[in-house]
Amino acid sequence: MSWVVVHIINIGLKGFLAVQRKNVLSEDFSVLLESPKIYAPDVFSACYGSHGSYHSTQFVLRLSPVKHRLVDSLKNKKPGERITLEEIAAYSTYIHETVHWWQFVGSTTGLIISLSYPAQTHENINSLRVLAKSTNIGKSIKSWSESGHCSDSEHSSDEVKHANIVVNNAMDYEFFRTQIYQYENTSDFFNTPYFDSMDHAFFISYQLVVGLLRTTFDPKGGFLPDVEAWNTEYTKFIQEKQADTPEVVLYPVSGLDLLEGQARLIQLQYLCLAHESSPSFAETIQGGQLDGVYGNAFNYFLQKVGCECPESILDPLVPIFLLICDISLNPSEGFPFKVSDVERFVKDADPKYRFLIMCGAAAENINELRALISEYSRDEYIAAADLLTSSWGYSHPLAIPEEVWYWYEGQESISELVQEKEGFNFKMENLAVRLLFSSFVSFNLDKYNSPEFFCWTGFHLAKSSDYLKDSELWLKHSCPFADKEDDNGVFVREVPGVEADEVLAAYNQFYASCLTFDMTRQWVLSDGPFEYDYSWLTERDDPADIEKKVKELFKGLYGVCPSEIEQRINCS
């Protein structure tokens, strides 16, 4: 096939921050604000160090032992007891990582990403089981597929068909994920025969995930988008574009920039407002808190609206930027609503493109927007979001939570799901999907009533006008899975009113599913022996015992042990 044409939308990002980089921090502030060292994609960290992280496929929030100790100390304070700035700084890291959890279960973009590996297993299960029964196909399925399928005399066309389904679906998601995040050297990833077009990658990814949700919660097709109905229009669209060379557009702001920028500004809202000795916004910037991926999106926004970097975290530019991030990460096309324009779907669903458009909308209305936001209220959120979205034909960001409320009030499967989440007592069938989707539903039910809290969280946690309500929302939507100060394994937090045994049962089933999804992905895409390094999950169990259990899970799903698959030799 032809080489991919890469279009780089390049708008210079130099010199956006007006604050001069002078070392005006006290020794105390310098300790709080870590220096940049290294950044690893896929693990979303509160600093380059890192002192905290959220893993988007393990669904776990981690803090360093020091941060754990300080956060626990703050949580255990009695009313009136002195809180230190170090404790506030540690808690701001915890807020940063919790925002990442919200991004991956509360936003529409994040939900598609979070459910994509489960969807590849569930939606391809019949094909995977056919391939598991074959004595010809080892590891990886992708390598066997690339070998030319040996010869038709040796391998049935049925095997070839199912291998193509599994591998192409997996690769389409990898293209989708890569385009959303836009890593460095992203363009190199697309120069492969597997890449059809970005339209195809987005459609397949959405079809797999929405198809999984329909199978689980809407088998009669009552409320979720009908992915099969997209096919006719999409097929026609693709046929018309068949002669075109595939294109990949690279934007000046990446998906990583958006995710880290939103989390960082919410973190700094809290850090700069929660303590009498808090650093100023200008001081945190001089300390490197908006360097690199943490400030790229905010810097682009400032340049686009023609404003210098504010000295105060209370400047309306900060909540305007956070609102734009919220709108950008929550496209409604494809999910929860149908695709209304096939030709525009990729742009409508890509957070990076949406961010650029919303920055342009902000530039046209910046004075009115700055005058709108002062109380960080629901009414201000609604008015500012309407001003940003109305002129560009985008759905108001509350259209998604409103739709979720319609589901909750009118669909028994959704109301039951919410009850399952409240009791952390999920049905075992598709439990991982149920837990993740219930988090999305619950998050958006509360977001409809309190969008200002989820958009400007740092402000409300530091300067709450309704402490009881905001505290309840914060605790309700905290990440359920985290490590401990003295143990890097994954633990589920206590659920008030729920027996520990019930919580543990859900935890065990959830991570059993996650391990199976990982093993499936290894089988499809990764050459060589299966890897069983799941020390991230538990430090207490013997690795040999974990490997044995994972093999049992795999065999229970596919009817064959991973060791048997490894013994098969792919033809070359």
XYZ file of N, CA and C in Angstrom, residues 61-186:
378
model
N -4.265 3.519 41.000
C -3.644 4.784 41.395
C -2.527 4.477 42.380
N -1.360 5.046 42.134
C -0.212 4.785 43.001
C 0.384 6.096 43.512
N 0.868 6.052 44.739
C 1.611 7.154 45.331
C 2.919 6.618 45.895
N 3.927 7.467 45.939
C 5.179 7.064 46.579
C 4.936 6.880 48.075
N 5.789 6.113 48.762
C 5.603 5.936 50.210
C 5.530 7.260 50.966
N 6.354 8.229 50.583
C 6.336 9.526 51.266
C 4.998 10.215 51.059
N 4.495 10.212 49.820
C 3.208 10.855 49.536
C 2.074 10.129 50.256
N 2.127 8.805 50.281
C 1.122 8.031 51.027
C 1.081 8.472 52.490
N 2.250 8.578 53.090
C 2.339 8.918 54.507
C 1.736 10.296 54.775
N 2.039 11.240 53.907
C 1.535 12.600 54.087
C 0.037 12.685 53.829
N -0.445 11.975 52.797
C -1.883 11.976 52.506
C -2.653 11.345 53.656
N -2.158 10.220 54.164
C -2.826 9.567 55.297
C -2.825 10.479 56.526
N -1.731 11.190 56.719
C -1.649 12.110 57.848
C -2.702 13.201 57.739
N -2.884 13.737 56.531
C -3.886 14.787 56.332
C -5.293 14.245 56.553
N -5.561 13.047 56.027
C -6.895 12.457 56.172
C -7.253 12.209 57.636
N -6.240 11.926 58.444
C -6.489 11.582 59.847
C -6.485 12.789 60.780
N -6.338 13.977 60.222
C -6.334 15.177 61.060
C -7.698 15.382 61.718
N -7.668 15.837 62.952
C -8.894 16.202 63.652
C -9.236 17.655 63.334
N -10.515 18.024 63.436
C -10.904 19.414 63.171
C -10.068 20.389 63.995
N -9.526 21.387 63.313
C -8.725 22.394 63.990
C -7.258 22.049 64.107
N -6.900 20.807 63.800
C -5.498 20.401 63.893
C -4.713 20.984 62.718
N -3.495 21.402 62.968
C -2.687 22.075 61.952
C -2.359 21.138 60.794
N -2.560 21.645 59.588
C -2.207 20.922 58.367
C -0.967 21.576 57.776
N 0.015 20.769 57.423
C 1.264 21.313 56.890
C 1.172 21.505 55.378
N 2.034 22.362 54.862
C 2.088 22.579 53.418
C 2.543 21.315 52.692
N 3.422 20.541 53.323
C 3.858 19.277 52.718
C 2.682 18.320 52.548
N 1.781 18.293 53.520
C 0.592 17.445 53.415
C -0.323 17.933 52.294
N -0.472 19.237 52.172
C -1.279 19.800 51.089
C -0.676 19.445 49.735
N 0.644 19.558 49.616
C 1.312 19.228 48.356
C 1.126 17.758 48.002
N 1.243 16.883 49.006
C 1.037 15.451 48.763
C -0.396 15.185 48.322
N -1.339 15.855 48.975
C -2.740 15.641 48.609
C -3.020 16.169 47.208
N -2.323 17.211 46.799
C -2.503 17.711 45.432
C -2.052 16.672 44.409
N -1.019 15.898 44.756
C -0.596 14.792 43.886
C -1.694 13.737 43.794
N -2.298 13.428 44.919
C -3.412 12.474 44.948
C -4.576 12.978 44.091
N -4.857 14.262 44.158
C -5.907 14.854 43.319
C -5.553 14.692 41.844
N -4.309 14.981 41.495
C -3.846 14.853 40.108
C -4.123 13.456 39.562
N -3.755 12.437 40.328
C -3.940 11.064 39.845
C -5.410 10.657 39.838
N -6.191 11.179 40.764
C -7.629 10.897 40.751
C -8.279 11.487 39.511
N -7.824 12.660 39.091
C -8.335 13.252 37.850
C -8.048 12.330 36.671
N -6.892 11.680 36.667
C -6.613 10.713 35.593
C -7.617 9.554 35.624
N -7.944 9.061 36.806
C -8.992 8.030 36.915
C -10.285 8.542 36.308
N -10.673 9.762 36.637
C -11.891 10.344 36.072
C -11.809 10.448 34.553
N -10.645 10.854 34.059
C -10.496 10.992 32.610
C -10.767 9.674 31.891
N -10.376 8.563 32.500
C -10.475 7.271 31.824
C -11.760 6.513 32.118
N -12.540 6.959 33.088
C -13.841 6.312 33.308
C -14.999 7.296 33.242
N -14.726 8.594 33.337
C -15.797 9.578 33.359
C -16.029 10.287 32.053
N -14.998 10.371 31.203
C -15.146 11.021 29.901
C -15.471 9.983 28.835
N -16.055 10.436 27.738
C -16.398 9.495 26.665
C -15.144 8.977 25.968
N -14.176 9.858 25.726
C -12.923 9.400 25.118
C -12.244 8.372 26.009
N -12.149 8.669 27.293
C -11.490 7.756 28.220
C -12.186 6.420 28.333
N -13.517 6.431 28.303
C -14.251 5.173 28.408
C -13.975 4.278 27.204
N -13.944 4.864 25.996
C -13.639 4.071 24.804
C -12.261 3.435 24.941
N -11.287 4.191 25.435
C -9.939 3.652 25.626
C -9.936 2.561 26.698
N -10.589 2.812 27.820
C -10.573 1.858 28.933
C -11.249 0.542 28.585
N -12.271 0.596 27.748
C -13.019 -0.617 27.399
C -12.504 -1.295 26.135
N -11.483 -0.746 25.510
C -11.047 -1.303 24.227
C -10.407 -2.671 24.365
N -9.551 -2.880 25.377
C -8.973 -4.213 25.548
C -10.026 -5.237 25.963
N -10.924 -4.915 26.908
C -12.033 -5.845 27.158
C -12.849 -6.127 25.907
N -13.094 -5.099 25.097
C -13.913 -5.284 23.892
C -13.230 -6.203 22.898
N -11.905 -6.108 22.787
C -11.195 -6.971 21.843
C -11.317 -8.437 22.237
N -11.358 -8.711 23.521
C -11.550 -10.090 23.965
C -12.990 -10.529 23.771
N -13.933 -9.735 24.256
C -15.345 -10.120 24.211
C -15.880 -10.188 22.783
N -15.615 -9.166 21.992
C -16.202 -9.095 20.655
C -15.519 -10.027 19.661
N -14.297 -10.460 19.958
C -13.575 -11.386 19.077
C -13.542 -12.805 19.632
N -14.336 -13.075 20.660
C -14.202 -14.336 21.383
C -14.422 -15.552 20.494
N -15.385 -15.487 19.580
C -15.640 -16.646 18.707
C -14.446 -16.922 17.806
N -13.879 -15.879 17.224
C -12.703 -16.054 16.366
C -11.510 -16.555 17.169
N -11.325 -16.021 18.362
C -10.202 -16.450 19.200
C -10.326 -17.920 19.590
N -11.538 -18.370 19.841
C -11.730 -19.774 20.215
C -11.501 -20.698 19.024
N -11.849 -20.246 17.831
C -11.536 -21.031 16.631
C -10.027 -21.183 16.496
N -9.299 -20.092 16.681
C -7.845 -20.126 16.547
C -7.197 -20.936 17.667
N -7.817 -20.926 18.848
C -7.279 -21.707 19.963
C -7.348 -23.202 19.672
N -8.377 -23.619 18.947
C -8.544 -25.035 18.623
C -7.564 -25.495 17.552
N -7.057 -24.559 16.758
C -6.140 -24.915 15.684
C -4.801 -25.362 16.250
N -4.236 -26.388 15.677
C -2.901 -26.828 16.090
C -1.813 -26.125 15.284
N -2.226 -25.241 14.369
C -1.270 -24.589 13.480
C -0.809 -23.226 13.985
N -1.646 -22.576 14.774
C -1.412 -21.172 15.092
C -0.843 -21.037 16.492
N 0.393 -20.558 16.565
C 1.048 -20.361 17.847
C 0.967 -18.914 18.283
N 2.091 -18.362 18.713
C 2.150 -16.996 19.221
C 3.270 -16.271 18.469
N 2.891 -15.164 17.890
C 1.608 -14.485 17.974
C 0.734 -14.774 16.758
N -0.552 -14.496 16.924
C -1.477 -14.634 15.799
C -1.064 -13.678 14.690
N -0.594 -12.501 15.053
C -0.161 -11.506 14.066
C 0.991 -12.046 13.225
N 1.969 -12.686 13.851
C 3.097 -13.238 13.100
C 2.646 -14.343 12.159
N 1.727 -15.193 12.628
C 1.200 -16.240 11.758
C 0.489 -15.617 10.563
N -0.281 -14.582 10.819
C -0.985 -13.900 9.744
C -0.008 -13.296 8.744
N 1.099 -12.748 9.232
C 2.076 -12.104 8.355
C 2.918 -13.103 7.580
N 2.888 -14.368 8.001
C 3.712 -15.372 7.330
C 3.138 -15.780 5.984
N 2.028 -15.193 5.590
C 1.368 -15.589 4.355
C 0.418 -16.727 4.590
N 0.158 -16.995 5.870
C -0.751 -18.070 6.278
C -0.265 -19.412 5.746
N 1.056 -19.533 5.597
C 1.652 -20.754 5.034
C 1.017 -21.034 3.689
N 0.271 -22.094 3.544
C -0.394 -22.366 2.267
C -1.796 -22.853 2.546
N -2.676 -22.627 1.588
C -4.068 -23.021 1.786
C -4.210 -24.522 1.972
N -3.242 -25.285 1.465
C -3.336 -26.733 1.632
C -3.082 -27.135 3.084
N -2.335 -26.301 3.796
C -2.029 -26.628 5.187
C -3.021 -26.014 6.158
N -3.585 -24.868 5.801
C -4.427 -24.133 6.735
C -5.752 -23.780 6.080
N -6.785 -23.946 6.844
C -8.116 -23.688 6.307
C -8.339 -22.203 6.121
N -9.166 -21.862 5.156
C -9.513 -20.459 4.943
C -10.238 -19.910 6.159
N -10.872 -20.799 6.944
C -11.559 -20.372 8.157
C -10.557 -19.805 9.162
N -9.414 -20.460 9.299
C -8.375 -19.960 10.189
C -7.876 -18.597 9.729
N -7.652 -18.475 8.433
C -7.176 -17.207 7.873
C -8.179 -16.097 8.151
N -9.443 -16.393 7.930
C -10.496 -15.390 8.138
C -10.514 -14.919 9.584
N -10.490 -15.853 10.514
C -10.580 -15.472 11.925
C -9.310 -14.766 12.399
N -8.158 -15.184 11.887
C -6.914 -14.495 12.244
C -6.945 -13.053 11.753
N -7.441 -12.851 10.545
C -7.518 -11.492 10.004
C -8.449 -10.611 10.837
N -9.569 -11.179 11.256
C -10.515 -10.415 12.083
C -9.842 -9.960 13.372
N -9.216 -10.907 14.056
C -8.626 -10.617 15.366
C -7.478 -9.616 15.251
N -6.574 -9.856 14.315
C -5.390 -9.000 14.194
C -5.765 -7.606 13.711
N -6.620 -7.532 12.706
C -6.988 -6.211 12.188
C -7.743 -5.388 13.224
N -8.620 -6.033 13.984
C -9.320 -5.301 15.046
C -8.336 -4.786 16.097
N -7.378 -5.637 16.465
C -6.385 -5.226 17.463
C -5.532 -4.077 16.950
N -5.108 -4.162 15.701
C -4.262 -3.105 15.150
C -5.038 -1.807 14.966
N -6.308 -1.908 14.594
C -7.108 -0.685 14.458
C -7.195 0.051 15.786
N -7.355 -0.701 16.877
C -7.385 -0.029 18.173
C -6.035 0.601 18.495
N -4.937 -0.084 18.167
C -3.623 0.501 18.426
C -3.444 1.796 17.637
N -3.959 1.837 16.398
C -3.893 3.076 15.614
C -4.743 4.165 16.265
N -5.942 3.796 16.701
C -6.836 4.750 17.358
C -6.171 5.321 18.608
N -5.661 4.432 19.427
C -5.041 4.840 20.693
C -3.827 5.725 20.447
N -3.011 5.349 19.470
C -1.819 6.130 19.152
C -2.185 7.514 18.643
N -3.230 7.591 17.818
C -3.650 8.892 17.309
C -4.228 9.765 18.420
N -4.965 9.180 19.344
C -5.523 9.961 20.453
C -4.397 10.542 21.306
N -3.447 9.702 21.689
C -2.357 10.168 22.552
C -1.353 11.020 21.788
N -1.075 10.640 20.541
C -0.088 11.296 19.680
C 1.270 11.361 20.370
N 1.880 10.172 20.535
C 3.220 10.095 21.101
C 4.233 10.750 20.163
N 5.458 10.883 20.649
C 6.542 11.246 19.750
C 6.711 10.116 18.733
N 7.060 10.488 17.506
C 7.242 9.524 16.413
C 5.963 8.771 16.088
N 4.817 9.372 16.392
C 3.541 8.742 16.071
C 3.447 8.397 14.595
